[in-house]
Amino acid sequence: MSGKHTAILIDDHPVVRAGYRKLLERQAEYKILGEANTAKDGYELYKRTEPNITLMDISMPGSSGLEGVRRIKAYDRKAKILIFTMHQSVNYALKAFEAGAAGYVTKSSPSSELIGCMGAVLRGGQALSDDISRMIAAERVSGRSSPIDDLGPREVEVLKLLAAGNSTEEASKLLQLSHKTVQNYHSTIRSKLNASNDAKLVWISIAAGLLKATETGDMNE
């Protein structure tokens, strides 16, 4: 089993979990460590197994999957969680990213898309299914204002580099600025965008069309 990515499945429908398990077990690189049908049980399962990636539904009995994401991330800030849900909603996707999820895929998406998004999350990036990406693009094309409209040109440059996975130190070298200056930009950007965490900065960058979900990286420093 060496070299396999470990995963757990958290969904309240046994038939759905069985389908995901079958799909992932057909992929040579995955090993399923366990399943849970509530966010609470999923949290306990995560603590016991500490998998490489967690697939979580949103709508479950008791606490929602979003609360489950928050609890797991509080326990392990490096946890990689992908929301896999029936909710085809930009708002739900935003809430998932704000909670700490690294990916959001709808259950209407092709299985190949789920596998691809899981790979992106495992590599340290963020991932969105194509239908959600199209909805975000449509909102942007409609002319709705974007939070980044309040940022200056240099702040936009810094945001794009950080959202793409560069550290503040790496961004400072690319922009030929001092590390302290980029750290200050980082703090100012989060304040202007009312971003409680860097995952929200990534989401805002995707929503604004600065970069695609597949171009993002891990912003944890």
N, CA and C of each residue as an Amber inpcrd file, in Angstrom:
protein
   663
   0.8080000  -1.2030000   0.0000000   0.0000000   0.0000000   0.0000000
   0.8510000   1.2670000   0.0000000   2.1820000   1.1020000   0.0520000
   3.0500000   2.2680000   0.1480000   2.8930000   3.1460000  -1.0840000
   2.9820000   4.4490000  -0.8520000   2.8990000   5.3890000  -1.9520000
   1.4930000   5.8100000  -2.2980000   0.4810000   5.2160000  -1.6510000
  -0.8980000   5.5820000  -1.9480000  -1.3130000   6.8180000  -1.1530000
  -2.2200000   7.6160000  -1.7290000  -2.8270000   8.7260000  -1.0080000
  -3.9730000   8.1650000  -0.1710000  -3.9910000   8.4870000   1.1070000
  -5.0600000   8.0010000   1.9750000  -6.2150000   8.9980000   2.0010000
  -7.4370000   8.4750000   2.1140000  -8.6270000   9.3260000   2.0730000
  -9.7010000   8.7920000   3.0040000 -10.5620000   9.7020000   3.4760000
 -11.7620000   9.2940000   4.1970000 -12.9700000   9.9440000   3.5230000
 -14.1340000   9.2980000   3.6660000 -15.3700000   9.7520000   3.0290000
 -16.3930000  10.1030000   4.1010000 -16.9310000  11.3190000   4.0430000
 -17.9190000  11.7570000   5.0300000 -19.1790000  12.2010000   4.2940000
 -20.2070000  11.3560000   4.3440000 -21.4670000  11.6050000   3.6320000
 -22.5410000  10.7800000   4.3190000 -23.7480000  11.3230000   4.4380000
 -24.7870000  10.6200000   5.1880000 -25.5270000   9.5570000   4.3900000
 -25.2090000   9.3830000   3.1180000 -25.8820000   8.3740000   2.2970000
 -24.9380000   7.1970000   2.0240000 -25.2280000   6.0170000   2.5880000
 -24.3550000   4.8550000   2.3920000 -24.1340000   4.5020000   0.9200000
 -25.1850000   4.6200000   0.1140000 -25.0560000   4.2810000  -1.3080000
 -24.0750000   5.2300000  -1.9960000 -24.1440000   6.5100000  -1.6240000
 -23.2340000   7.5020000  -2.2010000 -21.7970000   7.1980000  -1.7880000
 -21.5930000   6.9080000  -0.4980000 -20.2430000   6.5780000  -0.0240000
 -19.7040000   5.3510000  -0.7420000 -20.5650000   4.3650000  -0.9390000
 -20.1320000   3.1430000  -1.6250000 -19.6920000   3.4560000  -3.0470000
 -20.4120000   4.3660000  -3.6960000 -20.0360000   4.7460000  -5.0570000
 -18.6940000   5.4470000  -5.1090000 -18.4580000   6.3480000  -4.1500000
 -17.1700000   7.0540000  -4.1030000 -16.0340000   6.0890000  -3.8050000
 -16.3050000   5.1820000  -2.8540000 -15.2740000   4.2090000  -2.4930000
 -14.8850000   3.3690000  -3.7130000 -15.8800000   2.9120000  -4.4380000
 -15.6130000   2.0960000  -5.6240000 -14.8160000   2.8840000  -6.6520000
 -15.2040000   4.1560000  -6.8540000 -14.4960000   5.0070000  -7.8130000
 -13.0350000   5.1830000  -7.4160000 -12.7990000   5.5140000  -6.1500000
 -11.4310000   5.7920000  -5.7100000 -10.5800000   4.5300000  -5.6500000
 -11.1990000   3.4140000  -5.2840000 -10.4300000   2.1740000  -5.2120000
 -10.0440000   1.6580000  -6.5880000 -10.7170000   2.1740000  -7.6400000
 -10.3000000   1.8350000  -9.0080000  -9.0530000   2.6260000  -9.4090000
  -8.7610000   3.6920000  -8.6550000  -7.5650000   4.4940000  -8.9200000
  -6.4170000   3.8920000  -8.1190000  -5.3470000   3.5510000  -8.7800000
  -4.2450000   2.8540000  -8.1130000  -3.6220000   3.6560000  -6.9820000
  -3.7790000   5.0000000  -7.0310000  -3.0510000   5.8310000  -6.0690000
  -3.8160000   6.1290000  -4.7800000  -5.0370000   5.5850000  -4.6150000
  -5.8260000   5.9230000  -3.4300000  -6.1170000   4.7100000  -2.5460000
  -6.1280000   4.9710000  -1.2440000  -6.5290000   3.9680000  -0.2570000
  -7.5420000   4.6150000   0.6850000  -8.7200000   4.0200000   0.8430000
  -9.7620000   4.5490000   1.7170000  -9.5370000   4.0280000   3.1350000
  -9.4040000   4.9510000   4.0910000  -9.1430000   4.5670000   5.4760000
 -10.4120000   4.4080000   6.2970000 -11.5210000   4.9670000   5.8190000
 -12.7560000   4.8450000   6.5810000 -13.8460000   5.7570000   6.0630000
 -15.0430000   5.5920000   6.6380000 -16.2090000   6.3790000   6.2430000
 -16.9430000   6.8570000   7.4920000 -17.6840000   7.9490000   7.3330000
 -18.5320000   8.4560000   8.4150000 -19.7820000   9.0640000   7.7970000
 -20.8840000   9.0890000   8.5800000 -22.1360000   9.6240000   8.0290000
 -22.5860000  10.9220000   8.6850000 -21.7710000  11.4810000   9.5880000
 -22.0520000  12.7970000  10.1710000 -20.7430000  13.5750000  10.2710000
 -20.8680000  14.8930000  10.3830000 -19.6720000  15.7260000  10.5250000
 -18.9450000  15.4030000  11.8270000 -19.7110000  15.1400000  12.8910000
 -19.1040000  14.8110000  14.1850000 -18.2920000  13.5300000  14.0950000
 -18.8960000  12.4760000  13.5200000 -18.1770000  11.2090000  13.3780000
 -17.0050000  11.3620000  12.4130000 -17.1820000  12.2130000  11.4040000
 -16.0950000  12.4600000  10.4640000 -14.8970000  13.1000000  11.1300000
 -15.1580000  14.0150000  12.0500000 -14.0840000  14.6670000  12.8070000
 -13.3170000  13.6340000  13.6300000 -14.0470000  12.7570000  14.3150000
 -13.3930000  11.7170000  15.1160000 -12.6070000  10.7620000  14.2190000
 -13.1760000  10.4340000  13.0590000 -12.4830000   9.5650000  12.1090000
 -11.2020000  10.2230000  11.6250000 -11.2600000  11.5210000  11.3560000
 -10.0580000  12.2340000  10.9080000  -8.9700000  12.1550000  11.9740000
  -9.3280000  12.3690000  13.2290000  -8.3250000  12.3440000  14.3020000
  -7.6750000  10.9650000  14.4260000  -8.4690000   9.9150000  14.1780000
  -7.9200000   8.5560000  14.2800000  -7.0210000   8.2080000  13.1030000
  -7.3560000   8.6960000  11.9290000  -6.6690000   8.2380000  10.7150000
  -5.7220000   9.2540000  10.0910000  -6.0020000  10.5650000  10.2820000
  -5.2130000  11.6450000   9.6920000  -4.8640000  11.3560000   8.2160000
  -5.8760000  11.3110000   7.3650000  -5.6760000  10.9830000   5.9440000
  -5.0170000  12.1210000   5.1790000  -4.5570000  11.8150000   3.9880000
  -3.9930000  12.8470000   3.1080000  -5.0730000  13.7870000   2.5900000
  -6.2910000  13.2610000   2.3990000  -7.3880000  14.0860000   1.8850000
  -8.7190000  13.5880000   2.4450000  -9.6210000  14.5300000   2.6770000
 -10.9570000  14.2220000   3.1970000 -12.0050000  14.6920000   2.2050000
 -12.9410000  13.8060000   1.8480000 -14.0860000  14.1830000   1.0140000
 -15.2830000  14.3600000   1.9290000 -15.8850000  15.5360000   1.9050000
 -16.9430000  15.8870000   2.8500000 -18.1760000  16.4340000   2.1300000
 -19.3420000  15.9210000   2.5090000 -20.6030000  16.4910000   2.0300000
 -20.9430000  17.7020000   2.9010000 -21.8880000  18.5300000   2.4680000
 -22.3170000  19.6790000   3.2760000 -23.5450000  19.3450000   4.1060000
 -24.5960000  18.8470000   3.4560000 -25.8730000  18.6140000   4.1380000
 -25.9020000  17.2290000   4.7610000 -25.7850000  17.1950000   6.1030000
 -25.8100000  15.9400000   6.8480000 -26.5770000  16.1530000   8.1420000
 -27.0490000  15.0770000   8.7750000 -27.7460000  15.2180000  10.0600000
 -26.8310000  15.8560000  11.1020000 -27.4040000  16.6790000  11.9740000
 -26.5870000  17.3360000  12.9910000 -25.8120000  18.4970000  12.3970000
 -24.5510000  18.6020000  12.7610000 -23.7060000  19.6900000  12.2560000
 -23.4980000  19.5500000  10.7570000 -23.3930000  20.6820000  10.0740000
 -23.1710000  20.6510000   8.6250000 -21.7300000  20.2840000   8.3090000
 -21.5070000  19.9600000   7.0460000 -20.1510000  19.6780000   6.6060000
 -19.2330000  20.8760000   6.7600000 -19.7900000  22.0840000   6.6550000
 -18.9660000  23.2850000   6.8250000 -18.4260000  23.3660000   8.2460000
 -19.2610000  23.0070000   9.2270000 -18.7900000  22.9740000  10.6120000
 -17.7560000  21.8640000  10.7780000 -17.9650000  20.7640000  10.0690000
 -16.9820000  19.6840000  10.0990000 -15.6330000  20.1300000   9.5700000
 -15.6490000  20.9050000   8.4970000 -14.4050000  21.4500000   7.9450000
 -13.7100000  22.3230000   8.9810000 -14.4770000  23.2060000   9.6160000
 -13.8860000  24.1060000  10.6150000 -13.2590000  23.3330000  11.7700000
 -13.9260000  22.2820000  12.2350000 -13.3970000  21.5000000  13.3610000
 -12.1210000  20.7660000  12.9710000 -12.1230000  20.1830000  11.7940000
 -10.9230000  19.4680000  11.3500000  -9.7610000  20.4290000  11.1660000
 -10.0220000  21.6010000  10.5700000  -8.9530000  22.5790000  10.3550000
  -8.4390000  23.1540000  11.6750000  -9.3070000  23.2430000  12.6830000
  -8.8600000  23.6970000  14.0000000  -7.9360000  22.6620000  14.6300000
  -8.2100000  21.3890000  14.3560000  -7.3710000  20.3030000  14.8710000
  -6.0730000  20.1940000  14.0870000  -6.1620000  20.3420000  12.7640000
  -4.9950000  20.2030000  11.8850000  -5.0850000  21.2420000  10.7760000
  -4.3580000  22.3380000  10.9350000  -4.4630000  23.4370000   9.9710000
  -3.9860000  23.0440000   8.5760000  -3.2270000  21.9490000   8.4660000
  -2.7320000  21.5100000   7.1620000  -3.6410000  20.4760000   6.5000000
  -4.7630000  20.1830000   7.1370000  -5.6910000  19.1960000   6.5730000
  -6.1690000  19.6310000   5.1900000  -6.2370000  18.6780000   4.2810000
  -6.7090000  18.9340000   2.9160000  -8.1230000  18.3600000   2.7780000
  -9.0900000  19.2610000   2.6220000 -10.4960000  18.8560000   2.5980000
 -11.1490000  19.3230000   1.3070000 -11.8360000  18.4080000   0.6440000
 -12.5660000  18.7300000  -0.5760000 -14.0550000  18.5060000  -0.3260000
 -14.8360000  19.5410000  -0.5300000 -16.2920000  19.4290000  -0.4020000
 -16.8550000  18.8320000  -1.6930000 -17.6670000  17.7740000  -1.5370000
 -18.3030000  17.1210000  -2.6800000 -19.7990000  17.1120000  -2.3990000
 -20.5540000  17.9430000  -3.0940000 -21.9150000  18.2380000  -2.6740000
 -22.8930000  18.3980000  -3.8320000 -24.1780000  18.3220000  -3.5140000
 -25.2250000  18.5630000  -4.5060000 -25.4520000  20.0610000  -4.7210000
 -24.9460000  20.9090000  -3.8340000 -25.2260000  22.3430000  -3.8890000
 -24.4270000  23.0270000  -4.9970000 -25.1020000  23.3550000  -6.0820000
 -24.4700000  24.0370000  -7.2140000 -24.6190000  25.5390000  -6.9790000
 -23.7830000  26.0580000  -6.0900000 -23.9520000  27.4310000  -5.6200000
 -22.6070000  28.0940000  -5.3600000 -22.4130000  29.2710000  -5.9440000
 -21.1900000  30.0370000  -5.6910000 -21.1210000  30.4270000  -4.2200000
 -22.2670000  30.7560000  -3.6310000 -22.2940000  31.1650000  -2.2300000
 -21.8550000  30.0320000  -1.3110000 -22.3310000  28.8190000  -1.5740000
 -21.9090000  27.6730000  -0.7720000 -20.4110000  27.4160000  -0.9580000
 -19.9330000  27.5650000  -2.1780000 -18.5070000  27.3570000  -2.4330000
 -17.6720000  28.3610000  -1.6510000 -18.1040000  29.6180000  -1.6300000
 -17.3940000  30.6420000  -0.8660000 -17.3720000  30.2880000   0.6130000
 -18.5130000  29.8530000   1.1450000 -18.5790000  29.4790000   2.5590000
 -17.6480000  28.3070000   2.8550000 -17.5410000  27.3740000   1.9010000
 -16.6510000  26.2290000   2.0870000 -15.1920000  26.6740000   2.1500000
 -14.7980000  27.5730000   1.2500000 -13.4290000  28.0750000   1.2550000
 -13.1520000  28.8770000   2.5200000 -14.1240000  29.6710000   2.9540000
 -13.9510000  30.4470000   4.1810000 -13.7910000  29.5320000   5.3910000
 -14.4670000  28.3880000   5.3750000 -14.3590000  27.4340000   6.4770000
 -13.0020000  26.7430000   6.4980000 -12.3390000  26.7080000   5.3390000
 -11.0200000  26.0910000   5.2770000 -10.8830000  24.9740000   4.2690000
 -11.9570000  24.7040000   3.5070000 -11.8590000  23.6760000   2.4670000
 -10.9070000  24.1400000   1.3650000 -10.2980000  23.1800000   0.6980000
  -9.3750000  23.5010000  -0.4000000  -9.9910000  23.1970000  -1.7560000
 -11.1500000  22.5520000  -1.7560000 -11.7890000  22.2250000  -3.0220000
 -13.2950000  22.1540000  -2.8820000 -13.9880000  22.3770000  -4.0040000
 -15.4540000  22.3210000  -4.0160000 -15.8770000  21.7360000  -5.3540000
 -16.4900000  20.5600000  -5.3030000 -16.9160000  19.8570000  -6.5120000
 -18.3730000  19.4400000  -6.3440000 -19.1790000  19.6890000  -7.3520000
 -20.5840000  19.2950000  -7.2800000 -20.7480000  17.8310000  -7.6900000
 -21.7850000  17.2020000  -7.1430000 -22.0040000  15.7870000  -7.4140000
 -22.4820000  15.5260000  -8.8350000 -22.8570000  16.5780000  -9.5380000
 -23.2420000  16.4220000 -10.9430000 -22.0220000  16.4180000 -11.8640000
 -20.8470000  16.6540000 -11.2970000 -19.6160000  16.6910000 -12.0990000
 -19.1920000  15.2840000 -12.5100000 -18.5140000  15.1490000 -13.6490000
 -17.9990000  13.8360000 -14.0610000 -17.0010000  13.3040000 -13.0380000
 -16.9180000  11.9940000 -12.9270000 -15.9880000  11.3950000 -11.9650000
 -14.5500000  11.8000000 -12.2480000 -14.2200000  11.9840000 -13.5270000
 -12.8550000  12.3900000 -13.8790000 -12.5270000  13.7680000 -13.3110000
 -13.5480000  14.6150000 -13.2100000 -13.3400000  15.9560000 -12.6620000
 -13.0700000  15.8860000 -11.1580000 -13.7930000  15.0120000 -10.4620000
 -13.5420000  14.8200000  -9.0350000 -12.1120000  14.3570000  -8.8090000
 -11.6750000  13.3680000  -9.5770000 -10.3120000  12.8490000  -9.4290000
  -9.2900000  13.9480000  -9.7080000  -9.5310000  14.7400000 -10.7440000
  -8.6160000  15.8250000 -11.0780000  -8.5410000  16.8680000  -9.9810000
  -9.6780000  17.2190000  -9.4040000  -9.7020000  18.2130000  -8.3270000
  -9.0440000  17.6670000  -7.0610000  -9.2220000  16.3910000  -6.7940000
  -8.5370000  15.7860000  -5.6530000  -7.0280000  15.8870000  -5.8220000
  -6.5540000  15.6410000  -7.0360000  -5.1250000  15.7480000  -7.3080000
  -4.6110000  17.1520000  -7.0740000  -5.3900000  18.1500000  -7.5040000
  -4.9900000  19.5480000  -7.3130000  -4.8960000  19.8830000  -5.8330000
  -5.8630000  19.4210000  -5.0520000  -5.8560000  19.6760000  -3.6090000
  -4.6670000  18.9840000  -2.9490000  -4.3990000  17.7530000  -3.3350000
  -3.2710000  17.0210000  -2.7600000  -1.9370000  17.6880000  -3.0790000
  -1.8760000  18.3870000  -4.2040000  -0.6420000  19.1060000  -4.5690000
  -0.5250000  20.4480000  -3.8540000  -1.5000000  20.7570000  -3.0130000
  -1.4240000  21.9880000  -2.2390000  -2.1990000  23.1450000  -2.8100000
  -2.9890000  22.8970000  -3.8690000  -3.7500000  23.9760000  -4.4890000
  -5.2030000  23.9710000  -4.0700000  -5.9690000  24.8440000  -4.6940000
  -7.4130000  24.8860000  -4.5220000  -8.0600000  24.4030000  -5.8160000
  -9.2780000  23.8840000  -5.7070000  -9.9220000  23.3380000  -6.9020000
 -11.4210000  23.5980000  -6.8780000 -11.9560000  23.8990000  -8.0470000
 -13.3920000  24.0930000  -8.2320000 -13.8550000  23.2620000  -9.4190000
 -15.0610000  22.7150000  -9.3190000 -15.6070000  22.0120000 -10.4820000
 -15.9430000  23.0350000 -11.5580000 -15.9840000  22.5750000 -12.7980000
 -16.1670000  23.4820000 -13.9370000 -17.4760000  24.2650000 -13.8670000
 -18.5420000  23.6360000 -13.3490000 -19.8240000  24.3450000 -13.3100000
 -19.7700000  25.5540000 -12.3810000 -19.0840000  25.4160000 -11.2560000
 -18.9450000  26.5470000 -10.3340000 -18.0350000  27.6110000 -10.9400000
 -16.9750000  27.1840000 -11.6030000 -16.0770000  28.1410000 -12.2670000
 -16.8260000  28.9530000 -13.3150000 -17.7120000  28.2820000 -14.0670000
 -18.4980000  28.9880000 -15.0880000 -19.4600000  29.9930000 -14.4520000
 -20.0310000  29.6350000 -13.3170000 -20.9390000  30.5440000 -12.6250000
 -20.1970000  31.7890000 -12.1390000 -18.9790000  31.5870000 -11.6500000
 -18.1620000  32.7180000 -11.1990000 -17.8330000  33.6210000 -12.3810000
 -17.4420000  33.0090000 -13.4960000 -17.0990000  33.7870000 -14.6920000
 -18.3040000  34.5840000 -15.1860000 -19.4880000  33.9740000 -15.1380000
 -20.7010000  34.6600000 -15.5940000 -21.0000000  35.8710000 -14.7250000
 -20.7770000  35.7320000 -13.4190000 -20.9990000  36.8620000 -12.5150000
 -20.0400000  37.9970000 -12.8410000 -18.7930000  37.6280000 -13.1640000
 -17.7880000  38.6520000 -13.4580000 -18.1210000  39.3700000 -14.7700000
 -18.5310000  38.5960000 -15.7750000 -18.8590000  39.1740000 -17.0830000
 -20.0850000  40.0810000 -16.9860000 -20.9670000  39.7890000 -16.0360000
 -22.1930000  40.5810000 -15.8940000 -21.9230000  42.0060000 -15.4350000
 -20.6680000  42.2770000 -15.0600000 -20.3080000  43.6400000 -14.6750000
 -20.4330000  43.9300000 -13.2000000 -20.7050000  42.9050000 -12.4020000
 -20.7950000  43.1320000 -10.9660000 -19.4290000  43.5640000 -10.4270000
 -19.4560000  44.4270000  -9.4330000 -18.1980000  44.9220000  -8.8710000
 -17.4560000  43.7910000  -8.1770000 -16.1470000  43.9070000  -8.1280000
 -15.3000000  42.9080000  -7.5000000 -14.5760000  43.5420000  -6.3220000
 -14.3430000  42.7840000  -5.2460000 -13.6110000  43.3310000  -4.1000000
 -12.2320000  43.8700000  -4.4750000 -11.6050000  43.2700000  -5.5010000
 -10.2490000  43.7180000  -5.8340000 -10.2440000  45.0670000  -6.5420000
 -11.4200000  45.5830000  -6.8840000 -11.4750000  46.9090000  -7.4980000
 -10.9340000  47.9820000  -6.5590000 -10.9110000  47.6830000  -5.2560000
 -10.4190000  48.6420000  -4.2660000  -8.9160000  48.5270000  -4.0360000
  -8.2800000  47.5610000  -4.6890000  -6.8340000  47.3850000  -4.5210000
  -6.0640000  48.1990000  -5.5480000  -4.8740000  48.6450000  -5.1480000
  -3.9940000  49.3220000  -6.0790000  -3.3020000  48.3170000  -6.9800000
  -2.6660000  48.7670000  -8.0720000  -1.9970000  47.8660000  -9.0200000
  -0.9610000  46.9610000  -8.3600000  -0.1460000  47.5230000  -7.4620000
   0.8780000  46.7150000  -6.8030000   0.2360000  45.6940000  -5.8740000
  -0.8330000  46.0710000  -5.2000000  -1.5260000  45.1370000  -4.3150000
  -2.1120000  43.9750000  -5.1100000  -2.6140000  44.2570000  -6.3010000
  -3.1440000  43.1920000  -7.1590000  -2.0240000  42.2420000  -7.5640000
  -0.8540000  42.7860000  -7.8880000   0.2980000  41.9500000  -8.2470000
   0.6730000  41.0270000  -7.0990000   0.7280000  41.5900000  -5.8970000
   1.0850000  40.7990000  -4.7190000   0.0340000  39.7240000  -4.4660000
  -1.2360000  40.0950000  -4.5510000  -2.3180000  39.1340000  -4.3330000
  -2.2180000  37.9660000  -5.2990000  -1.9930000  38.2500000  -6.5680000
  -1.9280000  37.1820000  -7.5690000  -0.7720000  36.2340000  -7.2840000
   0.3780000  36.7680000  -6.9010000   1.5350000  35.9200000  -6.6110000
   1.2910000  35.0580000  -5.3780000   0.7120000  35.6450000  -4.3360000
   0.4550000  34.8830000  -3.1190000  -0.6090000  33.8170000  -3.3480000
  -1.6670000  34.1680000  -4.0700000  -2.7370000  33.2050000  -4.3400000
  -2.2500000  32.0540000  -5.2130000  -1.2220000  32.3180000  -6.0140000
  -0.6540000  31.2750000  -6.8740000   0.2610000  30.3360000  -6.1000000
   0.4310000  30.5990000  -4.7970000   1.1930000  29.6880000  -3.9660000
   2.5710000  30.1590000  -3.5680000   2.9560000  31.3690000  -3.9850000
   4.2550000  31.9000000  -3.5870000   4.2040000  32.3930000  -2.1430000
   5.2820000  32.1980000  -1.4140000   5.3820000  32.7630000  -0.0740000
   5.6460000  34.2600000  -0.1940000   5.5120000  34.9880000   0.9070000
   5.8010000  36.4230000   0.8630000   7.2660000  36.6590000   0.5040000
   8.1290000  35.7560000   0.9390000   9.5490000  35.8960000   0.6100000
   9.7810000  35.6940000  -0.8910000   9.1320000  34.6790000  -1.4580000
   9.2610000  34.4330000  -2.9000000   8.6800000  35.5900000  -3.7040000
   7.5300000  36.1040000  -3.2530000   6.9040000  37.2310000  -3.9480000
   7.7930000  38.4660000  -3.9050000   8.4740000  38.6700000  -2.7810000
   9.3510000  39.8400000  -2.6620000  10.4970000  39.7710000  -3.6640000
  11.0130000  38.5740000  -3.9080000  12.1030000  38.4080000  -4.8790000
  11.5940000  38.6350000  -6.3000000  10.4130000  38.1010000  -6.5890000
   9.8540000  38.2550000  -7.9350000   9.5280000  39.7140000  -8.2500000
   9.1050000  40.4520000  -7.2320000   8.7300000  41.8560000  -7.4290000
   9.8770000  42.8160000  -7.1250000  11.0030000  42.2400000  -6.6610000
  12.1740000  43.0430000  -6.2920000  11.8100000  44.0830000  -5.2320000
  11.0990000  43.6010000  -4.2220000  10.7370000  44.4140000  -3.0660000
  11.2820000  43.7480000  -1.8090000  11.3720000  44.4990000  -0.7240000
  11.8260000  43.8960000   0.5260000  10.7560000  42.9390000   1.0520000
  11.2200000  41.9350000   1.8100000  10.2820000  40.9730000   2.3850000
   9.2770000  41.6880000   3.2840000   9.7460000  42.6400000   4.0610000
   8.8750000  43.3830000   4.9730000   7.7900000  44.1370000   4.2010000
   8.1630000  44.7110000   3.0560000   7.1860000  45.4480000   2.2500000
   6.0660000  44.5300000   1.7720000   6.4400000  43.3390000   1.3040000
   5.4250000  42.3950000   0.8200000   4.5650000  41.8900000   1.9750000
   5.1740000  41.6780000   3.1360000   4.3880000  41.2850000   4.3080000
   3.3550000  42.3580000   4.6500000   3.7720000  43.6120000   4.5410000
   2.8380000  44.7170000   4.8020000   1.7100000  44.7420000   3.7710000
   2.0740000  44.5080000   2.4880000   1.0490000  44.4300000   1.4440000
   0.0560000  43.3110000   1.7570000   0.5940000  42.1700000   2.1630000
  -0.2310000  41.0010000   2.4860000  -1.2530000  41.3610000   3.5630000
  -0.7850000  42.0060000   4.6150000  -1.6610000  42.4010000   5.7110000
  -2.7150000  43.4160000   5.2500000  -2.2790000  44.3850000   4.4410000
  -3.1990000  45.4110000   3.9410000  -4.2620000  44.8110000   3.0320000
  -3.8400000  43.8920000   2.1690000  -4.7720000  43.2380000   1.2410000
  -5.8440000  42.4690000   2.0160000  -5.4190000  41.6980000   3.0210000
  -6.3900000  40.9400000   3.8210000  -7.3760000  41.8740000   4.5070000
  -6.8720000  43.0040000   4.9840000  -7.7400000  43.9730000   5.6520000
  -8.7390000  44.5880000   4.6700000  -8.2530000  45.0010000   3.5000000
  -9.1270000  45.6330000   2.5040000 -10.1920000  44.6730000   1.9920000
  -9.8290000  43.4070000   1.8660000 -10.7590000  42.4170000   1.3180000
 -11.5780000  41.7210000   2.4000000 -11.3350000  42.1210000   3.6550000
 -12.0440000  41.5110000   4.7800000 -11.8850000  39.9920000   4.7560000
 -10.6570000  39.5580000   4.4990000 -10.3610000  38.1280000   4.3870000
  -9.8670000  37.6010000   5.7260000 -10.6390000  36.7130000   6.3260000
 -10.2680000  36.1610000   7.6280000  -9.1090000  35.1850000   7.5300000
  -8.8810000  34.6390000   6.3410000  -7.7570000  33.7210000   6.1470000
  -7.2930000  33.7860000   4.6930000  -6.1660000  33.1390000   4.4270000
  -5.6030000  33.1970000   3.0790000  -6.4050000  32.3880000   2.0740000
  -7.1540000  31.3930000   2.5620000  -8.0060000  30.6310000   1.6430000
  -9.0320000  31.5530000   0.9910000  -9.5110000  32.5380000   1.7540000
 -10.4770000  33.4790000   1.1770000  -9.7980000  34.3620000   0.1380000
  -8.5150000  34.6960000   0.3390000  -7.7890000  35.4750000  -0.6680000
  -7.7110000  34.6970000  -1.9810000  -7.4750000  33.3970000  -1.8670000
  -7.4270000  32.5570000  -3.0710000  -8.7800000  32.5770000  -3.7680000
  -9.8410000  32.4080000  -2.9800000 -11.1880000  32.4060000  -3.5510000
 -11.4730000  33.7180000  -4.2660000 -11.1500000  34.8240000  -3.6190000
 -11.4040000  36.1410000  -4.2140000 -10.6310000  36.2900000  -5.5190000
  -9.4030000  35.7760000  -5.5480000  -8.5830000  35.8560000  -6.7610000
  -9.2090000  35.0780000  -7.9050000  -9.7530000  33.9020000  -7.5860000
 -10.4220000  33.0900000  -8.6050000 -11.6870000  33.7990000  -9.0850000
 -12.4820000  34.2800000  -8.1290000 -13.7400000  34.9390000  -8.4680000
 -13.5200000  36.1900000  -9.3000000 -12.3820000  36.8620000  -9.0730000
 -12.0840000  38.0920000  -9.8080000 -11.4440000  37.8210000 -11.1600000
 -11.1490000  36.5540000 -11.4360000 -10.5300000  36.2110000 -12.7120000
  -9.0320000  36.4380000 -12.7530000  -8.4070000  36.6370000 -11.5730000
  -6.9510000  36.8280000 -11.5440000  -6.2190000  35.5550000 -11.9290000
  -6.7830000  34.4190000 -11.5570000  -6.1830000  33.1380000 -11.8910000
  -7.2380000  32.0560000 -11.8050000  -6.9300000  30.9060000 -12.3900000
  -7.8270000  29.7660000 -12.3700000  -7.5560000  28.9420000 -11.1180000
  -8.5410000  28.1360000 -10.7320000  -8.3770000  27.3050000  -9.5420000
  -7.1810000  26.3770000  -9.6730000  -6.9040000  25.9080000 -10.8810000
  -5.7870000  24.9910000 -11.0950000  -4.4360000  25.6810000 -10.9970000
  -4.4250000  27.0210000 -10.9310000  -3.1720000  27.7650000 -10.8420000
  -2.8280000  28.1500000  -9.4130000  -3.6870000  27.8080000  -8.4620000
  -3.4640000  28.2260000  -7.0940000  -2.5210000  27.2760000  -6.3880000
  -2.0240000  27.7400000  -5.2610000  -1.1270000  26.9080000  -4.4780000
  -1.4300000  27.0300000  -3.0070000  -0.5810000  26.3960000  -2.1910000
  -0.7470000  26.4140000  -0.7460000  -0.1910000  27.7140000  -0.2000000
  -1.0520000  28.5180000   0.4500000  -0.6100000  29.8030000   0.9760000
  -0.1650000  29.7160000   2.4250000  -0.1920000  28.5300000   3.0330000
   0.2480000  28.4170000   4.4180000   1.7450000  28.6260000   4.4900000
   2.1570000  29.5400000   5.3580000   3.5810000  29.8240000   5.4910000
   4.0710000  29.3680000   6.8420000
